[in-house]
mmCIF file of C-alpha atoms in Angstrom:
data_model
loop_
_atom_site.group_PDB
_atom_site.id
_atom_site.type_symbol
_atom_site.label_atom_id
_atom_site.label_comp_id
_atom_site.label_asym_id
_atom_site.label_seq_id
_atom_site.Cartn_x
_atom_site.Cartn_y
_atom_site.Cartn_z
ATOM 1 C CA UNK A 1 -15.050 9.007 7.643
ATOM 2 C CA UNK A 2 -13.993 6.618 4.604
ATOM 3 C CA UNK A 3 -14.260 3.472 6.534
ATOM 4 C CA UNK A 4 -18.123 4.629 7.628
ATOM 5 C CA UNK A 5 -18.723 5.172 4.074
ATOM 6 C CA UNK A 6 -17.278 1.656 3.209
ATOM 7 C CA UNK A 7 -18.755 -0.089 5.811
ATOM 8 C CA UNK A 8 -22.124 1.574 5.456
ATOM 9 C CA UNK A 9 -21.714 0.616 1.106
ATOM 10 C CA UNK A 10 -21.352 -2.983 2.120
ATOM 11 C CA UNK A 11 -23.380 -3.782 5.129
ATOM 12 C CA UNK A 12 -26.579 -4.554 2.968
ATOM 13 C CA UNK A 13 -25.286 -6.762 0.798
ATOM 14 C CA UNK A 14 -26.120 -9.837 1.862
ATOM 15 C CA UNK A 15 -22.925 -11.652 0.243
ATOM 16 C CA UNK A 16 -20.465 -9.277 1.622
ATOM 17 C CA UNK A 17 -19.387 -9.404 5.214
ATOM 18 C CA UNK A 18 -17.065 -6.117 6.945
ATOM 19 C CA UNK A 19 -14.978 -7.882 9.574
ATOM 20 C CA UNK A 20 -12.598 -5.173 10.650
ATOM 21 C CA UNK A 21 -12.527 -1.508 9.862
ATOM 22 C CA UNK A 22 -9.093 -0.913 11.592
ATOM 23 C CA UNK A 23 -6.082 1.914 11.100
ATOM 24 C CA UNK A 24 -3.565 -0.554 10.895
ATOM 25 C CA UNK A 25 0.609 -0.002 11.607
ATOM 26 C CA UNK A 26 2.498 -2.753 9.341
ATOM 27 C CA UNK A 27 2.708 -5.620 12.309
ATOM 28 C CA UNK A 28 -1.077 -4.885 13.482
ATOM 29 C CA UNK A 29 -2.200 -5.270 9.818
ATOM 30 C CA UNK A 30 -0.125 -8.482 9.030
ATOM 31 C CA UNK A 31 -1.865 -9.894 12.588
ATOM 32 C CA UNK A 32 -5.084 -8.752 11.736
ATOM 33 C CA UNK A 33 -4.873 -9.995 7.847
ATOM 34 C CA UNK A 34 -3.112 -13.762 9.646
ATOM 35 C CA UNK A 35 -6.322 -13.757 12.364
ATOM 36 C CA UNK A 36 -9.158 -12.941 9.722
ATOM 37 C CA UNK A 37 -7.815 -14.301 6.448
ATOM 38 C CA UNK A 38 -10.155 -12.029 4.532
ATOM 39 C CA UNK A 39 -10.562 -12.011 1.039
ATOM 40 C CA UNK A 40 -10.796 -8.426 0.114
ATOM 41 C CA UNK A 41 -8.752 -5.371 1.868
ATOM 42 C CA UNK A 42 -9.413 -1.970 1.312
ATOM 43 C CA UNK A 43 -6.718 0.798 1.809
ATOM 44 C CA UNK A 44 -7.217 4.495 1.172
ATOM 45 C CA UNK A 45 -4.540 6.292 -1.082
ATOM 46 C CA UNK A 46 -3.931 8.508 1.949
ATOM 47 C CA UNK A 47 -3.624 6.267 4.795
ATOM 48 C CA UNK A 48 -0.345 5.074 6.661
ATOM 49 C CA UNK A 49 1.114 2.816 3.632
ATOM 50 C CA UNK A 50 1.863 3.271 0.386
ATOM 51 C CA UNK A 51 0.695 0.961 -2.173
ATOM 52 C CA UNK A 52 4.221 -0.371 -3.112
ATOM 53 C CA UNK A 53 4.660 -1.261 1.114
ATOM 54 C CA UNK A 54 1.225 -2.507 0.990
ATOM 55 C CA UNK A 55 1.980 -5.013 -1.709
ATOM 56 C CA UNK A 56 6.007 -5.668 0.039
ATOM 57 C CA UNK A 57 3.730 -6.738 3.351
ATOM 58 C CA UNK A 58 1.356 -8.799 1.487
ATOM 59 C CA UNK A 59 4.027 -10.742 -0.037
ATOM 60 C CA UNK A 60 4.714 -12.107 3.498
ATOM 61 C CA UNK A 61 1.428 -13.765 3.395
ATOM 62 C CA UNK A 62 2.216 -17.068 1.151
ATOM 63 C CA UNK A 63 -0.251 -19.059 3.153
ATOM 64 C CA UNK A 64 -3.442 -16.479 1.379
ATOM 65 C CA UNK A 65 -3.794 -18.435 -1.897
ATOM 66 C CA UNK A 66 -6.349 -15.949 -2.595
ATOM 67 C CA UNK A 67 -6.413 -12.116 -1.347
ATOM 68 C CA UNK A 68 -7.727 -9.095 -3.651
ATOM 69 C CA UNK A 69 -6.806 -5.598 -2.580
ATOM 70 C CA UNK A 70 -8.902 -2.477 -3.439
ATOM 71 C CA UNK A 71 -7.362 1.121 -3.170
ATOM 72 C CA UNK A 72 -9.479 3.672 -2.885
ATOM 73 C CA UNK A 73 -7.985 7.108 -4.540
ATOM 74 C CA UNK A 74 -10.765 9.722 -3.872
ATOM 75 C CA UNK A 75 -8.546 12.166 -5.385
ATOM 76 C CA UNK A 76 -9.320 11.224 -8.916
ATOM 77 C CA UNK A 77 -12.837 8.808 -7.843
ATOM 78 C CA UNK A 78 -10.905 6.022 -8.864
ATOM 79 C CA UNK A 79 -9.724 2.943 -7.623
ATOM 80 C CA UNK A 80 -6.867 0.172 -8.101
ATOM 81 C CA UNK A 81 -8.258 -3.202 -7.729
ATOM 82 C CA UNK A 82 -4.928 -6.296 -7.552
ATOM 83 C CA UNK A 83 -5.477 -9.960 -7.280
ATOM 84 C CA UNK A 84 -3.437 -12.272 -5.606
ATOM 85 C CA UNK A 85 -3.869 -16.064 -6.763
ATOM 86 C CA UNK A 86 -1.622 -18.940 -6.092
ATOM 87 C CA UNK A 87 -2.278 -21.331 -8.868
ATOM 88 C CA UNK A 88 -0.733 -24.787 -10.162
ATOM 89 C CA UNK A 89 1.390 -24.742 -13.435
ATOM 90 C CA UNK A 90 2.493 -27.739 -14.169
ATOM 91 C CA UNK A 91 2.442 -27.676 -18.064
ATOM 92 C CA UNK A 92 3.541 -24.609 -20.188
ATOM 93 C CA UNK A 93 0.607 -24.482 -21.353
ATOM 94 C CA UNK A 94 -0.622 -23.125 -17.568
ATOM 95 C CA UNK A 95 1.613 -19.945 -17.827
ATOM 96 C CA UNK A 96 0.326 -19.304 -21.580
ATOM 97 C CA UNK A 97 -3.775 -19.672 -19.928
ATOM 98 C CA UNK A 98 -2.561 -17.286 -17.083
ATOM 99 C CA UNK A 99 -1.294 -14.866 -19.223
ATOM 100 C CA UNK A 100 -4.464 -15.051 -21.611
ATOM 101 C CA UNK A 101 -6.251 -14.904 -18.239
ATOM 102 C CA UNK A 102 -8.076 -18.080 -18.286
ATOM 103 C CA UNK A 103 -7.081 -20.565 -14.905
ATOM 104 C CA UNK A 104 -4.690 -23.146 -14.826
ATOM 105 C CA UNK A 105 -5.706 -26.761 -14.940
ATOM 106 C CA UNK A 106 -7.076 -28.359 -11.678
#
């Protein structure tokens, strides 16, 4: 029922395109994360991992530069939203900017 509500949320907008809407073991995720290389994944606080596995699997995944993950906790209506970014930092002055949140030098 969540991913029809998900799905149905996005499919309008034009920008926003639902690939997969899959209950996913940990190897059938990884596979289907490696064959898509989407750029947002949404879990449910109830589904079959945990948010610390989640983020344990994702860490597999060097190759995503960029990968944001949104979980959805409709126990309180709220949700945790991470962001995964592989950046350069060459100069100190890189890891400063990251920490004040503003991105690295090209």
């Amino acid at each position: 029922m969540l991913e029809q509500a998900v799905e149905s949320l996005l499919a309008p907008q034009p920008d926003i395109r639902v690939s997969e809407v899959i209950y996913a073991q940990e190897d059938t995720l990884i596979q289907a994360v490696l064959d898509v290389h989407p750029d947002v994944i949404v879990f449910h606080e109830n589904g079959l991992l945990n948010s610390n596995r989640i983020f344990d699997l994702l860490r597999t995944l060097p190759e995503m530069e960029t990968l944001r993950v949104i979980i959805l906790r409709s126990s309180n209506a709220t949700m945790d939203f991470y962001e995964k970014r592989t950046v350069n930092a060459t100069r100190a002055e890189d890891f400063v900017n990251l920490i004040r949140g503003q991105a690295a030098h090209p």
